[in-house]
Coordinates of C-alpha atoms in Angstrom, one line a residue:
Chain U
A233 CA 23.7 17.2 6.2
Q234 CA 20.3 16.5 5.9
K235 CA 18.8 13.0 7.3
V236 CA 15.9 11.1 8.2
T237 CA 16.0 8.3 10.5
Q238 CA 13.1 6.1 10.8
A239 CA 14.7 3.3 13.3
Q240 CA 11.4 1.1 13.2
T241 CA 12.1 -1.2 10.2
E242 CA 9.1 -3.5 10.9
I243 CA 5.9 -3.1 13.2
S244 CA 3.2 -5.6 13.7
V245 CA 0.1 -5.1 15.4
V246 CA -3.5 -6.4 16.0
E247 CA -6.3 -4.6 14.4
K248 CA -7.9 -2.1 16.5
E249 CA -4.5 -1.8 18.2
D250 CA -3.2 2.3 18.1
V251 CA 0.8 2.5 16.5
T252 CA 2.9 5.2 16.2
L253 CA 5.6 5.6 13.8
D254 CA 8.8 7.3 14.6
C255 CA 10.6 10.0 12.6
V256 CA 13.6 11.9 13.7
Y257 CA 15.1 14.2 11.3
E258 CA 18.4 16.2 11.0
T259 CA 18.9 19.5 9.6
R260 CA 21.0 22.9 9.7
D261 CA 17.9 25.2 8.1
T262 CA 15.4 27.2 10.0
T263 CA 12.9 26.6 7.4
Y264 CA 12.3 23.5 6.4
Y265 CA 9.4 20.8 5.7
L266 CA 8.3 17.7 6.9
F267 CA 6.5 15.2 5.2
W268 CA 4.7 11.5 5.1
Y269 CA 3.6 9.3 2.6
K270 CA 2.1 5.6 2.6
Q271 CA 3.2 3.2 0.2
P272 CA 0.6 0.3 -0.3
P273 CA 1.6 -2.8 -1.9
S274 CA 0.7 -1.5 -5.3
G275 CA 3.7 0.8 -4.9
E276 CA 2.3 4.0 -5.4
L277 CA 3.3 7.0 -3.1
V278 CA 0.4 8.3 -1.2
F279 CA 0.8 11.7 0.4
L280 CA -0.3 12.1 4.0
I281 CA 0.6 15.6 5.4
R282 CA 2.9 18.2 5.2
R283 CA 4.2 20.4 8.0
N284 CA 6.3 23.3 8.0
S285 CA 9.2 24.3 10.3
F286 CA 7.5 27.0 12.0
D287 CA 4.1 25.1 12.7
E288 CA 4.4 23.0 15.4
Q289 CA 0.6 22.4 15.9
N290 CA 0.0 18.8 16.0
E291 CA -2.5 17.6 13.4
I292 CA -5.4 15.2 13.6
S293 CA -6.9 13.9 10.3
G294 CA -9.6 10.9 11.3
R295 CA -7.6 7.8 12.5
Y296 CA -4.1 9.6 11.8
S297 CA -2.3 12.1 13.9
W298 CA 0.9 13.7 13.8
N299 CA 3.5 14.9 16.6
F300 CA 5.8 17.8 15.7
Q301 CA 8.3 18.8 18.2
K302 CA 11.3 20.9 17.1
S303 CA 12.9 20.7 20.3
T304 CA 13.6 17.1 19.7
S305 CA 13.7 17.2 15.8
S306 CA 10.9 14.4 15.6
F307 CA 7.8 13.9 13.6
N308 CA 5.8 11.0 14.9
F309 CA 2.8 9.5 13.1
T310 CA 0.1 8.0 15.2
I311 CA -2.7 5.4 13.8
T312 CA -5.7 4.9 16.3
A313 CA -7.6 2.1 15.8
S314 CA -5.4 0.6 13.0
Q315 CA -7.2 -1.4 10.4
V316 CA -5.8 -4.1 7.8
V317 CA -6.0 -1.2 5.1
D318 CA -3.2 0.5 7.0
S319 CA -0.8 -2.4 6.2
A320 CA 1.7 -0.5 4.0
V321 CA 5.6 1.0 4.0
Y322 CA 5.3 4.5 5.9
F323 CA 8.1 7.0 4.6
C324 CA 9.0 10.0 6.4
A325 CA 10.8 12.9 4.4
L326 CA 12.2 16.1 4.7
S327 CA 12.7 18.9 2.4
E328 CA 14.8 22.3 3.0
G329 CA 15.9 25.1 1.0
S330 CA 19.6 24.0 -0.5
G331 CA 21.4 26.8 -2.0
S332 CA 20.2 25.8 -5.4
G333 CA 16.6 26.1 -4.0
T334 CA 15.3 22.5 -5.6
Y335 CA 13.4 21.4 -2.3
K336 CA 14.3 17.9 -3.1
Y337 CA 13.0 15.3 -0.7
I338 CA 15.4 13.4 1.8
F339 CA 13.4 10.1 2.7
G340 CA 13.7 7.8 5.7
T341 CA 14.4 4.0 5.2
G342 CA 10.5 3.7 5.9
T343 CA 8.2 1.5 8.5
R344 CA 6.5 -1.3 7.0
L345 CA 3.5 -1.8 8.9
K346 CA 1.9 -5.0 9.3
V347 CA -2.0 -4.8 10.4
L348 CA -3.0 -8.3 11.3
A349 CA -6.6 -9.2 11.5
Chain D
E168 CA -8.1 16.2 -10.1
P169 CA -4.8 16.7 -12.2
E170 CA -2.1 13.8 -11.8
V171 CA 1.2 13.1 -12.8
T172 CA 1.4 10.1 -15.1
Q173 CA 4.1 7.6 -16.1
T174 CA 4.9 5.3 -19.0
P175 CA 5.5 2.6 -19.4
S176 CA 4.6 0.8 -15.8
H177 CA 7.2 -1.8 -16.2
Q178 CA 10.2 -1.9 -18.4
V179 CA 12.1 -4.9 -19.0
T180 CA 15.6 -4.7 -20.8
Q181 CA 18.5 -6.1 -21.2
M182 CA 22.0 -5.1 -19.7
G183 CA 23.7 -2.1 -21.9
Q184 CA 20.5 -1.4 -23.6
E185 CA 19.1 2.3 -23.5
V186 CA 15.9 3.1 -21.8
I187 CA 13.9 6.3 -21.6
L188 CA 11.4 6.5 -19.1
R189 CA 8.5 9.1 -19.7
C190 CA 6.6 11.4 -17.4
V191 CA 3.9 13.9 -17.9
P192 CA 4.0 16.2 -14.9
I193 CA 1.0 18.4 -13.9
S194 CA 0.9 21.4 -16.2
N195 CA 1.3 24.2 -13.8
H196 CA 4.0 22.5 -12.1
L197 CA 7.3 24.4 -12.2
Y198 CA 10.0 21.8 -10.3
F199 CA 10.4 18.6 -11.5
Y200 CA 12.4 15.5 -9.7
W201 CA 13.3 12.0 -10.6
Y202 CA 13.4 9.4 -7.9
R203 CA 14.5 6.1 -7.6
Q204 CA 13.6 3.1 -5.1
I205 CA 15.6 -0.2 -5.3
L206 CA 13.2 -3.0 -4.2
G207 CA 12.6 -2.8 -0.2
Q208 CA 14.9 0.0 -0.1
K209 CA 14.0 3.7 0.7
V210 CA 13.3 6.4 -2.3
E211 CA 16.7 8.1 -3.0
F212 CA 16.7 11.6 -5.2
L213 CA 18.1 11.2 -8.6
V214 CA 18.1 14.7 -9.9
S215 CA 15.9 17.9 -10.2
F216 CA 14.9 20.0 -13.1
Y217 CA 13.6 23.7 -13.2
N218 CA 13.7 26.0 -16.0
N219 CA 14.6 23.9 -18.5
E220 CA 18.0 22.9 -16.8
I221 CA 19.2 20.2 -13.9
S222 CA 19.2 22.4 -10.9
E223 CA 20.5 19.6 -8.5
K224 CA 21.6 16.2 -9.1
S225 CA 22.8 13.3 -6.4
E226 CA 25.7 11.1 -6.9
I227 CA 23.7 8.4 -8.3
F228 CA 23.3 10.5 -11.4
D229 CA 26.3 9.6 -13.2
D230 CA 27.1 10.1 -16.9
Q231 CA 24.9 7.4 -17.8
F232 CA 21.9 9.3 -16.9
S233 CA 20.1 12.4 -18.8
V234 CA 17.1 14.2 -18.2
E235 CA 15.1 16.2 -20.9
R236 CA 11.7 18.3 -20.8
P237 CA 11.5 18.3 -24.9
D238 CA 8.4 19.4 -25.6
G239 CA 7.1 21.6 -22.1
S240 CA 5.1 18.8 -21.5
N241 CA 7.0 15.4 -21.2
F242 CA 9.8 15.0 -18.7
T243 CA 12.2 12.1 -19.6
L244 CA 14.9 10.2 -17.8
K245 CA 17.2 8.2 -20.0
I246 CA 20.0 5.8 -19.3
R247 CA 22.1 5.2 -21.6
S248 CA 23.5 1.9 -21.0
T249 CA 21.4 0.2 -18.4
K250 CA 23.4 -2.1 -15.5
L251 CA 21.8 -4.8 -13.4
E252 CA 22.0 -2.3 -10.5
D253 CA 19.7 0.1 -12.3
S254 CA 16.7 -2.2 -11.6
A255 CA 14.5 -0.4 -9.5
M256 CA 11.0 1.7 -9.4
Y257 CA 11.8 5.4 -10.9
F258 CA 9.4 8.1 -9.7
C259 CA 8.8 11.1 -11.2
A260 CA 7.5 14.1 -9.4
G261 CA 6.8 17.6 -9.5
I262 CA 5.7 21.1 -7.8
R263 CA 4.5 24.5 -8.4
D264 CA 6.4 25.9 -5.2
R265 CA 7.9 24.7 -2.3
V266 CA 5.0 25.3 0.3
Q267 CA 3.2 22.2 -1.7
E268 CA 4.1 18.4 -1.4
Q269 CA 5.6 16.8 -4.2
F270 CA 3.2 15.3 -6.5
F271 CA 4.4 11.7 -7.5
G272 CA 3.5 9.6 -10.5
P273 CA 2.7 5.9 -10.3
G274 CA 6.1 4.9 -10.9
T275 CA 8.0 2.8 -14.0
R276 CA 9.3 -0.4 -12.7
L277 CA 12.9 -1.1 -14.7
T278 CA 13.7 -4.4 -14.6
V279 CA 17.5 -5.1 -15.9
L280 CA 18.3 -8.6 -17.0

């Protein structure tokens, strides 16, 4: 069965601190996709990144970076020099090809990040 | 840039009433989804829809729920007889193929009184 674990329920940091959000997943498939979404207080889901299971290269986008390690089934997200606008709930999600090929997402429980000024 | 739209943004209904939540996916998408997020909780898969039929549904998606794509553009979720526990944010999403991320609509907040 698929599973996504975000063990950190809530994290508070002071502005300009770096913060890492953890995501651990379980899947039996060899082909799967991992995602991070941001949910600001307004409620929409904002796509941040997609990573497929064959690409373990880490990625950096501005202040955001992602570390994908298949050996530990982890896909962690780091925000460097956090800002108040980063305050949101962050969800990690897994998509694998089930027999029906629906590619549905399995979401983690989310991590609420509070960045204090 | 094309986007997914959902109407209404907020729906308030009485327990036992029927509601229809509407979504207009991006026109070249092929796979469509409904997800639910109870306040403060995670986003949960409800149902996926491909080639004009349900391809997968979760345990949440019982006989009170149905989906339709009546005219090739709108994608609707109907709840036949709402319960208090149906109160949640409902998100519609779509993709063209699996190498994409899912494109989510802004959500409909359903409040059942």
